[in-house]
CSV table of C-alpha atoms in Angstrom, one decimal:
chain,number,residue,atom,x,y,z
A,1,MET,CA,25.4,-48.9,104.3
A,2,LEU,CA,26.1,-52.5,103.6
A,3,THR,CA,22.8,-52.6,101.7
A,4,ASN,CA,23.8,-50.6,99.1
A,5,HIS,CA,27.1,-51.7,98.2
A,6,PHE,CA,26.9,-55.1,98.8
A,7,GLY,CA,23.0,-55.8,98.0
A,8,SER,CA,21.1,-58.0,100.4
A,9,LEU,CA,21.9,-61.9,101.5
A,10,ALA,CA,18.4,-62.1,102.6
A,11,CYS,CA,17.0,-61.2,99.1
A,12,GLY,CA,19.0,-64.5,97.8
A,13,THR,CA,21.7,-62.8,95.8
A,14,TYR,CA,25.3,-60.6,95.8
A,15,VAL,CA,26.4,-57.7,94.0
A,16,ALA,CA,29.5,-56.0,94.4
A,17,ASN,CA,29.3,-52.0,93.5
A,18,GLN,CA,25.7,-51.6,92.4
A,19,THR,CA,25.7,-48.1,91.8
A,20,ASN,CA,28.4,-48.0,89.7
A,21,ASP,CA,27.4,-51.0,87.5
A,22,SER,CA,27.4,-48.7,84.8
A,23,ASP,CA,30.8,-47.5,85.1
A,24,ILE,CA,32.6,-50.4,85.2
A,25,SER,CA,35.1,-52.1,83.0
A,26,LEU,CA,34.4,-54.2,80.3
A,27,LEU,CA,36.2,-57.0,81.3
A,28,SER,CA,34.3,-56.7,84.7
A,29,SER,CA,31.1,-56.2,82.8
A,30,VAL,CA,31.0,-59.9,81.1
A,31,ASP,CA,28.5,-61.5,82.2
A,32,LEU,CA,30.4,-65.1,82.4
A,33,HIS,CA,27.3,-67.0,83.1
A,34,ALA,CA,25.3,-65.7,80.4
A,35,PHE,CA,28.3,-66.0,77.8
A,36,TRP,CA,28.4,-70.2,78.9
A,37,GLU,CA,24.5,-70.2,78.4
A,38,THR,CA,24.9,-68.6,74.6
A,39,PHE,CA,27.7,-70.9,74.0
A,40,LYS,CA,26.1,-74.0,74.9
A,41,LEU,CA,23.4,-73.2,72.4
A,42,ARG,CA,25.3,-71.4,70.1
A,43,TRP,CA,28.5,-73.8,69.9
A,44,TRP,CA,27.9,-74.2,66.4
A,45,VAL,CA,29.4,-70.9,65.2
A,46,ILE,CA,33.0,-71.5,66.6
A,47,PRO,CA,33.5,-74.1,63.8
A,48,ALA,CA,31.5,-72.5,61.0
A,49,VAL,CA,33.2,-69.6,61.8
A,50,LEU,CA,36.8,-71.5,61.8
A,51,ALA,CA,35.6,-73.3,58.2
A,52,VAL,CA,34.9,-69.7,56.7
A,53,ALA,CA,38.2,-68.1,57.9
A,54,VAL,CA,40.3,-70.8,57.1
A,55,GLY,CA,38.7,-71.6,53.7
A,56,PHE,CA,39.0,-67.6,52.8
A,57,LEU,CA,42.7,-67.8,53.3
A,58,TRP,CA,43.3,-70.6,51.8
A,59,ALA,CA,41.5,-69.3,48.9
A,60,GLN,CA,43.1,-66.6,48.6
A,61,GLU,CA,46.3,-68.0,48.9
A,62,SER,CA,45.7,-70.8,46.4
A,63,ASP,CA,43.3,-68.7,43.8
A,64,LEU,CA,41.5,-71.6,43.9
A,65,ARG,CA,43.6,-72.9,40.8
A,66,THR,CA,41.2,-76.2,39.7
A,67,GLU,CA,42.8,-75.6,36.2
A,68,PRO,CA,46.6,-75.4,34.8
A,69,SER,CA,48.2,-71.9,34.0
A,70,SER,CA,48.6,-73.3,31.0
A,71,TYR,CA,48.2,-75.9,28.0
A,72,TYR,CA,50.8,-77.1,25.4
A,73,VAL,CA,49.6,-78.9,22.7
A,74,ALA,CA,51.3,-80.5,19.7
A,75,ARG,CA,50.3,-82.4,16.6
A,76,THR,CA,52.4,-84.2,13.9
A,77,TYR,CA,51.0,-84.4,10.7
A,78,GLU,CA,52.0,-86.5,7.7
A,79,ALA,CA,51.8,-85.0,3.9
A,80,ARG,CA,51.0,-86.6,1.0
A,81,ASP,CA,53.4,-86.3,-2.1
A,82,ALA,CA,51.4,-86.0,-4.8
A,83,THR,CA,54.2,-85.4,-7.4
A,84,ALA,CA,55.4,-89.3,-6.9
A,85,VAL,CA,52.9,-90.6,-9.5
A,86,LEU,CA,54.3,-88.7,-12.0
A,87,ALA,CA,57.6,-91.1,-12.1
A,88,SER,CA,54.6,-93.7,-14.0
A,89,VAL,CA,55.6,-91.9,-16.5
A,90,GLY,CA,58.8,-91.0,-16.9
A,91,ILE,CA,58.7,-87.5,-15.0
A,92,ASP,CA,60.9,-87.3,-12.4
A,93,PRO,CA,59.0,-85.9,-9.3
A,94,VAL,CA,61.9,-83.3,-8.5
A,95,SER,CA,61.3,-81.7,-11.9
A,96,VAL,CA,58.0,-80.3,-10.6
A,97,ARG,CA,59.3,-77.5,-8.3
A,98,ALA,CA,56.5,-76.3,-6.1
A,99,PHE,CA,56.2,-72.5,-5.8
A,100,PRO,CA,56.8,-71.5,-3.5
A,101,ASP,CA,58.8,-73.8,-2.1
A,102,ALA,CA,58.9,-75.8,1.2
A,103,ASN,CA,60.9,-74.0,3.1
A,104,ASN,CA,59.1,-70.4,2.0
A,105,GLN,CA,56.1,-72.0,2.3
A,106,LEU,CA,56.8,-72.1,6.6
A,107,LEU,CA,57.7,-68.9,6.1
A,108,VAL,CA,54.6,-67.7,5.1
A,109,LEU,CA,52.5,-69.7,7.5
A,110,GLN,CA,54.8,-68.1,10.5
A,111,SER,CA,54.4,-64.7,9.0
A,112,ALA,CA,52.1,-61.6,10.9
A,113,ALA,CA,49.7,-61.6,7.8
A,114,VAL,CA,48.8,-65.3,8.4
A,115,ARG,CA,48.5,-64.9,12.1
A,116,ASP,CA,46.4,-61.9,11.7
A,117,GLU,CA,44.3,-63.5,9.3
A,118,ILE,CA,43.9,-66.5,11.5
A,119,SER,CA,43.1,-64.5,14.6
A,120,ALA,CA,40.4,-62.4,12.8
A,121,ARG,CA,38.7,-65.8,11.8
A,122,LEU,CA,38.6,-67.3,14.9
A,123,GLY,CA,38.4,-64.3,17.5
A,124,ILE,CA,41.8,-65.1,19.7
A,125,ASP,CA,44.7,-64.9,19.5
A,126,ALA,CA,47.0,-67.9,19.9
A,127,VAL,CA,50.7,-68.5,18.7
A,128,VAL,CA,51.2,-71.6,17.1
A,129,THR,CA,54.7,-73.1,15.7
A,130,VAL,CA,54.9,-74.9,12.4
A,131,THR,CA,58.1,-76.9,11.3
A,132,ARG,CA,58.7,-79.6,8.9
A,133,SER,CA,61.2,-82.3,8.8
A,134,ARG,CA,63.4,-83.0,6.0
A,135,PRO,CA,62.3,-85.4,3.3
A,136,THR,CA,65.1,-88.0,1.8
A,137,PHE,CA,65.8,-88.9,-1.7
A,138,THR,CA,67.0,-92.6,-3.3
A,139,LEU,CA,68.5,-93.3,-6.8
A,140,VAL,CA,66.3,-95.8,-8.3
A,141,ASP,CA,67.1,-97.7,-11.6
A,142,THR,CA,64.6,-97.7,-14.4
A,143,LEU,CA,64.6,-99.9,-17.3
A,144,GLU,CA,62.9,-97.7,-20.4
A,145,SER,CA,61.0,-98.7,-22.9
A,146,ASP,CA,64.0,-99.3,-25.6
A,147,GLY,CA,65.9,-101.5,-23.1
A,148,LYS,CA,68.2,-98.7,-21.6
A,149,SER,CA,68.5,-98.0,-17.9
A,150,SER,CA,67.5,-94.7,-16.1
A,151,PHE,CA,68.0,-93.5,-12.8
A,152,VAL,CA,64.9,-91.5,-11.2
A,153,PHE,CA,65.0,-90.0,-8.0
A,154,THR,CA,62.4,-90.6,-5.8
A,155,SER,CA,61.3,-89.7,-2.1
A,156,ALA,CA,62.8,-92.3,0.3
A,157,GLY,CA,60.9,-90.7,3.0
A,158,VAL,CA,57.4,-88.7,3.5
A,159,PRO,CA,57.7,-85.5,4.9
A,160,THR,CA,56.0,-84.3,8.2
A,161,TYR,CA,54.7,-81.4,10.0
A,162,SER,CA,55.0,-80.5,13.6
A,163,PHE,CA,52.5,-78.3,14.9
A,164,ALA,CA,52.6,-76.7,18.5
A,165,CYS,CA,50.8,-74.3,20.5
A,166,ARG,CA,51.0,-73.4,24.1
A,167,GLU,CA,47.8,-71.2,25.7
A,168,SER,CA,45.8,-71.3,28.7
A,169,VAL,CA,42.8,-72.3,27.0
A,170,LYS,CA,43.0,-75.4,25.9
A,171,ALA,CA,40.5,-75.4,23.3
A,172,ASP,CA,42.1,-72.0,21.6
A,173,CYS,CA,44.9,-74.5,20.8
A,174,ASP,CA,42.7,-77.1,19.2
A,175,ALA,CA,41.1,-74.3,17.2
A,176,ALA,CA,44.7,-73.2,16.1
A,177,ILE,CA,46.0,-75.7,15.1
A,178,THR,CA,43.3,-76.6,12.9
A,179,ALA,CA,43.2,-73.3,11.1
A,180,TYR,CA,47.0,-73.7,10.7
A,181,VAL,CA,46.3,-77.2,9.5
A,182,THR,CA,44.0,-75.3,6.8
A,183,LYS,CA,45.9,-73.2,5.7
A,184,THR,CA,49.0,-75.4,5.2
A,185,VAL,CA,47.1,-77.8,3.0
A,186,GLU,CA,45.7,-74.5,1.0
A,187,ILE,CA,49.3,-73.2,0.4
A,188,ARG,CA,50.7,-76.4,-0.3
A,189,ARG,CA,48.1,-77.0,-3.3
A,190,ASP,CA,48.7,-73.6,-5.1
A,191,ALA,CA,52.4,-73.8,-4.5
A,192,LEU,CA,52.1,-77.3,-6.2
A,193,THR,CA,49.6,-76.4,-8.9
A,194,ALA,CA,51.8,-73.6,-9.8
A,195,GLY,CA,55.0,-75.8,-10.2
A,196,LEU,CA,52.4,-78.4,-12.0
A,197,ASN,CA,51.3,-75.5,-14.1
A,198,ASP,CA,55.2,-74.3,-15.2
A,199,LEU,CA,55.9,-78.0,-15.9
A,200,GLN,CA,53.2,-78.4,-18.3
A,201,ALA,CA,53.9,-75.1,-19.9
A,202,VAL,CA,57.8,-76.2,-20.6
A,203,LEU,CA,56.3,-79.6,-22.1
A,204,THR,CA,53.7,-78.3,-24.4
A,205,GLU,CA,56.3,-76.1,-26.0
A,206,VAL,CA,58.9,-79.0,-26.3
A,207,GLN,CA,55.8,-81.2,-28.0
A,208,ARG,CA,55.1,-78.3,-30.5
A,209,VAL,CA,58.8,-77.9,-31.4
A,210,ALA,CA,59.9,-81.7,-31.4
A,211,PRO,CA,56.7,-84.0,-31.1
A,212,ASP,CA,57.0,-87.1,-29.1
A,213,ALA,CA,54.6,-89.9,-28.0
A,214,GLY,CA,56.2,-90.2,-24.5
A,215,VAL,CA,56.0,-86.4,-24.1
A,216,GLU,CA,52.4,-86.5,-25.0
A,217,THR,CA,51.5,-89.2,-22.6
A,218,GLN,CA,53.1,-86.7,-19.9
A,219,LEU,CA,51.3,-84.1,-20.5
A,220,ALA,CA,48.1,-86.1,-20.3
A,221,ALA,CA,49.7,-87.1,-16.8
A,222,ILE,CA,50.0,-84.1,-15.7
A,223,GLU,CA,46.6,-82.6,-16.8
A,224,VAL,CA,45.0,-85.3,-15.0
A,225,LEU,CA,47.0,-84.6,-11.5
A,226,ILE,CA,46.2,-81.0,-12.0
A,227,GLU,CA,42.5,-81.6,-12.6
A,228,ARG,CA,42.7,-83.9,-9.0
A,229,VAL,CA,45.6,-82.2,-7.1
A,230,ASP,CA,45.4,-83.0,-3.6
A,231,THR,CA,47.7,-82.1,-0.8
A,232,PRO,CA,45.7,-83.4,2.5
A,233,LEU,CA,47.6,-83.6,6.0
A,234,LEU,CA,47.2,-87.4,8.0
A,235,GLN,CA,47.3,-86.0,11.8
A,236,ILE,CA,49.6,-89.2,13.5
A,237,ALA,CA,50.2,-88.3,16.7
A,238,GLU,CA,49.1,-85.7,19.4
A,239,TYR,CA,50.8,-84.5,22.5
A,240,GLU,CA,49.2,-82.7,25.3
A,241,GLU,CA,50.7,-81.6,28.3
A,242,ARG,CA,49.5,-79.5,31.6
A,243,ILE,CA,51.7,-76.8,32.4
A,244,GLY,CA,51.4,-75.8,36.2
A,245,ALA,CA,50.0,-77.5,39.3
A,246,THR,CA,46.1,-77.5,39.1
A,247,LEU,CA,46.1,-76.4,43.1
A,248,GLU,CA,49.1,-74.5,44.8
A,249,SER,CA,50.2,-75.8,48.6
A,250,VAL,CA,49.2,-73.7,51.3
A,251,ARG,CA,51.6,-73.2,54.2
A,252,ARG,CA,51.0,-73.7,57.8
A,253,PRO,CA,51.0,-70.5,58.9
A,254,THR,CA,48.2,-69.5,56.9
A,255,TYR,CA,46.4,-72.5,58.4
A,256,ALA,CA,47.3,-71.0,61.8
A,257,PHE,CA,46.0,-67.7,61.0
A,258,GLY,CA,43.2,-68.3,60.1
A,259,ILE,CA,42.0,-70.8,63.0
A,260,ALA,CA,43.3,-67.7,65.3
A,261,ALA,CA,41.6,-65.4,63.2
A,262,GLY,CA,38.6,-67.6,63.4
A,263,LEU,CA,38.5,-67.9,67.1
A,264,LEU,CA,38.9,-64.5,67.6
A,265,ILE,CA,35.5,-63.6,64.9
A,266,SER,CA,33.7,-66.4,66.7
A,267,LEU,CA,34.7,-65.3,70.4
A,268,LEU,CA,33.1,-61.7,69.2
A,269,ILE,CA,30.2,-63.2,67.5
A,270,LEU,CA,29.2,-65.0,70.7
A,271,LEU,CA,30.0,-62.0,72.9
A,272,GLN,CA,27.6,-60.0,70.9
A,273,LEU,CA,24.7,-63.0,70.5
A,274,THR,CA,25.2,-62.8,74.4
A,275,TYR,CA,24.3,-58.9,74.7
A,276,THR,CA,21.6,-59.2,71.9
A,277,ASP,CA,20.2,-61.9,73.0
A,278,SER,CA,16.9,-61.1,74.6
A,279,ARG,CA,16.5,-64.3,76.9
A,280,ILE,CA,17.4,-64.3,80.2
A,281,ARG,CA,20.4,-66.7,80.5
A,282,SER,CA,21.9,-66.1,83.7
A,283,MET,CA,21.3,-64.2,87.4
A,284,ARG,CA,23.0,-61.4,86.6
A,285,GLN,CA,21.0,-60.5,83.5
A,286,LEU,CA,17.7,-61.1,86.0
A,287,THR,CA,19.4,-58.8,88.2
A,288,ARG,CA,19.4,-55.9,85.6
A,289,SER,CA,15.8,-56.8,84.5
A,290,ALA,CA,13.8,-57.1,87.7
A,291,GLY,CA,16.2,-54.9,90.0
A,292,VAL,CA,18.2,-56.1,93.2
A,293,ALA,CA,15.6,-56.1,95.5
A,294,ARG,CA,12.9,-58.2,93.4
A,295,LEU,CA,15.5,-61.1,93.6
A,296,LEU,CA,14.7,-64.1,95.3
A,297,GLY,CA,17.2,-66.2,94.1
A,298,HIS,CA,18.0,-69.5,91.6
A,299,ILE,CA,16.4,-72.3,92.0
A,300,ALA,CA,17.9,-75.6,90.2
A,301,THR,CA,16.7,-79.0,89.4
A,302,ASP,CA,19.4,-80.7,91.1
A,303,GLU,CA,19.3,-80.2,95.2
A,304,ASP,CA,21.7,-78.0,96.4
A,305,ALA,CA,21.8,-77.0,100.2
A,306,VAL,CA,23.5,-73.8,100.1
A,307,ARG,CA,21.7,-72.6,97.5
A,308,ASP,CA,18.5,-73.7,98.0
A,309,ARG,CA,18.0,-72.3,101.8
A,310,ARG,CA,19.6,-69.0,100.6
A,311,THR,CA,16.5,-68.8,97.9
A,312,ALA,CA,14.1,-69.8,100.5
A,313,VAL,CA,15.8,-67.6,103.3
A,314,ALA,CA,14.8,-64.6,101.1
A,315,VAL,CA,11.2,-66.0,100.5
A,316,HIS,CA,10.5,-66.7,103.9
A,317,HIS,CA,11.4,-63.3,104.7
A,318,ALA,CA,9.1,-62.1,101.7
A,319,LEU,CA,6.0,-64.0,103.4
A,320,GLY,CA,7.1,-62.0,106.9
A,321,THR,CA,7.2,-59.0,105.2
A,322,TYR,CA,3.6,-59.5,103.8
A,323,SER,CA,2.7,-61.5,106.5
A,324,ALA,CA,1.3,-64.5,104.3
A,325,THR,CA,1.2,-68.0,104.9
A,326,ARG,CA,0.6,-68.8,100.7
A,327,LEU,CA,2.8,-69.2,97.7
A,328,ARG,CA,1.7,-68.5,94.1
A,329,TYR,CA,4.4,-69.4,91.8
A,330,LEU,CA,3.4,-67.3,88.7
A,331,PRO,CA,5.2,-68.7,84.9
A,332,LEU,CA,5.4,-66.1,82.6
A,333,ARG,CA,4.6,-67.7,79.2
A,334,ASP,CA,4.5,-71.2,78.9
A,335,PRO,CA,3.3,-74.1,82.2
A,336,LEU,CA,6.5,-75.2,84.5
A,337,SER,CA,7.5,-78.8,83.0
A,338,ASP,CA,8.8,-79.8,86.7
A,339,PRO,CA,7.0,-77.6,89.6
A,340,ALA,CA,9.2,-80.3,92.3
A,341,ALA,CA,12.2,-77.9,92.9
A,342,LEU,CA,9.9,-75.3,93.0
A,343,GLN,CA,8.0,-77.6,96.0
A,344,ARG,CA,11.2,-77.8,97.7
A,345,ILE,CA,11.8,-74.0,98.3
A,346,ALA,CA,8.4,-73.5,99.4
A,347,ALA,CA,8.5,-76.5,102.2
A,348,MET,CA,11.7,-75.1,103.3
A,349,SER,CA,10.3,-72.0,104.0
A,350,GLY,CA,7.4,-73.7,105.7
A,351,VAL,CA,4.2,-72.7,103.8
A,352,VAL,CA,2.2,-74.2,100.9
A,353,GLY,CA,3.4,-73.3,97.1
A,354,THR,CA,0.8,-73.7,94.3
A,355,ILE,CA,1.5,-73.3,90.5
A,356,SER,CA,-0.4,-71.4,88.4
A,357,VAL,CA,-0.9,-71.4,84.8
A,358,PRO,CA,0.8,-68.6,82.9
A,359,PHE,CA,0.2,-64.8,83.3
A,360,THR,CA,-0.5,-65.1,79.6
A,361,GLU,CA,-3.4,-67.1,80.4
A,362,LEU,CA,-4.7,-65.8,84.0
A,363,SER,CA,-7.7,-64.0,83.5
A,364,VAL,CA,-7.7,-59.8,84.7
A,365,PRO,CA,-9.9,-61.2,87.6
A,366,GLU,CA,-7.5,-63.6,88.8
A,367,LEU,CA,-4.6,-61.3,88.2
A,368,THR,CA,-6.1,-58.4,90.3
A,369,THR,CA,-8.0,-59.9,93.1
A,370,PRO,CA,-6.5,-59.2,96.1
A,371,ALA,CA,-5.4,-62.1,98.7
A,372,THR,CA,-4.4,-60.8,102.0
A,373,ASN,CA,-2.4,-64.6,102.9
A,374,GLU,CA,-1.1,-65.5,99.5
A,375,VAL,CA,2.0,-63.3,98.1
A,376,ASP,CA,3.2,-64.0,94.1
A,377,VAL,CA,6.5,-65.0,92.7
A,378,VAL,CA,7.3,-64.6,89.4
A,379,VAL,CA,8.8,-67.9,87.6
A,380,VAL,CA,11.4,-67.1,85.2
A,381,ARG,CA,12.8,-70.1,83.0
A,382,ARG,CA,16.4,-69.4,82.3
A,383,ASN,CA,17.1,-69.8,78.3
A,384,ARG,CA,13.8,-69.9,77.2
A,385,ASP,CA,12.0,-66.5,79.0
A,386,LEU,CA,12.5,-63.1,77.7
A,387,ARG,CA,13.4,-59.7,79.5
A,388,ALA,CA,11.1,-58.0,78.0
A,389,ASP,CA,7.8,-60.4,79.3
A,390,LEU,CA,9.5,-60.4,82.5
A,391,VAL,CA,9.5,-56.4,82.4
A,392,GLU,CA,5.8,-56.4,81.4
A,393,VAL,CA,4.8,-59.0,84.0
A,394,LEU,CA,6.3,-57.1,86.8
A,395,ALA,CA,5.0,-53.9,85.6
A,396,ALA,CA,1.3,-55.1,85.7
A,397,LEU,CA,1.6,-57.0,89.1
A,398,ASP,CA,2.6,-53.6,90.3
A,399,ARG,CA,-0.9,-52.6,89.5
A,400,SER,CA,-2.8,-55.5,90.3
A,401,GLY,CA,-3.2,-54.7,94.0
A,402,ARG,CA,-1.6,-57.9,94.9
A,403,SER,CA,1.7,-58.8,97.4
A,404,VAL,CA,4.5,-59.7,94.7
A,405,ALA,CA,7.1,-61.2,96.7
A,406,GLY,CA,9.8,-61.4,93.7
A,407,VAL,CA,11.1,-63.0,91.5
A,408,VAL,CA,13.3,-66.4,90.9
A,409,LEU,CA,15.5,-68.1,88.1
A,410,VAL,CA,14.7,-71.9,87.5
A,411,ASP,CA,16.7,-73.8,85.7
């Protein structure tokens, strides 16, 4: 009864309630030693998962906004007054009435027809606001050829046009403002040409009815101005503003939740790695692979009086069972780097211990030749040897005809 419920102390291990091992709760089934070994080897999983979890939540909350939500672009242009030169031939520039006038030109620029035309040309739907400053005039006293004085109104200030746009893409504003400037120049040129043609038609009729040398000169000046009419806009200022923060702040609870979620996920990953890992990392895993009856104990590099003697007692018991006086330590795949701990256990057991080459390097005769005074002890290296290899080696040794004392776990 004691053996069924508590295992065999002579075999160097203690396992509670072995018969119901498959029915124990999830918490008690966690192999903490194997988990710790997995943690020491896979510790980088925790910072990696934490970084991913916090980074994901940060990206979700901030939307990774490396660009502002919108741009505001404003440009100011100076308009050249092409009619000012007419004052030199005695024509009041005010007498040139552009059609449509400056105010209505703005209405045309802001119309839906112009907006649709520019949108179709550029392939974008950017809204541009156009404003125009009001020009000022001054009264100029001039001396005519007959010695009489005359007064002429001349523009004292140069009109300016301002174009403003707000869009999510700055390039859209740049393209739209450029298109509106080109359209403004076109409308102003057509309107000025219409005004000059009207004035030319009136002066031509006056010259036909009452010929005058001065009017002839004025007609010549108007003809020249019509031929080279130009209404360019010169950029004199530009303003740009980024609207909206490039990166929204993330609240502290988000970071706390990300850290908590990352720790939980990393814990689950480590648990999964512990159970899916094919290497033997603990005595519990060794017991499940080899069985309680074959388990001799754990041998560490550092000497421990209690643990070493418990393992030595189990080895001595196996030697007595098979009436053997020698031990052959049998590694699974790779040679042992430091056999001192194994020799220490053999010395405690009062026998001579030899270290064999790995099982994978032994020939079939070496594996199957019986030895009446020698038993084999399978050596499993923690964190290196595989469970499947141990099962295969034990199955082969059971059919070899040699005496197998059991299995030990070495660090």
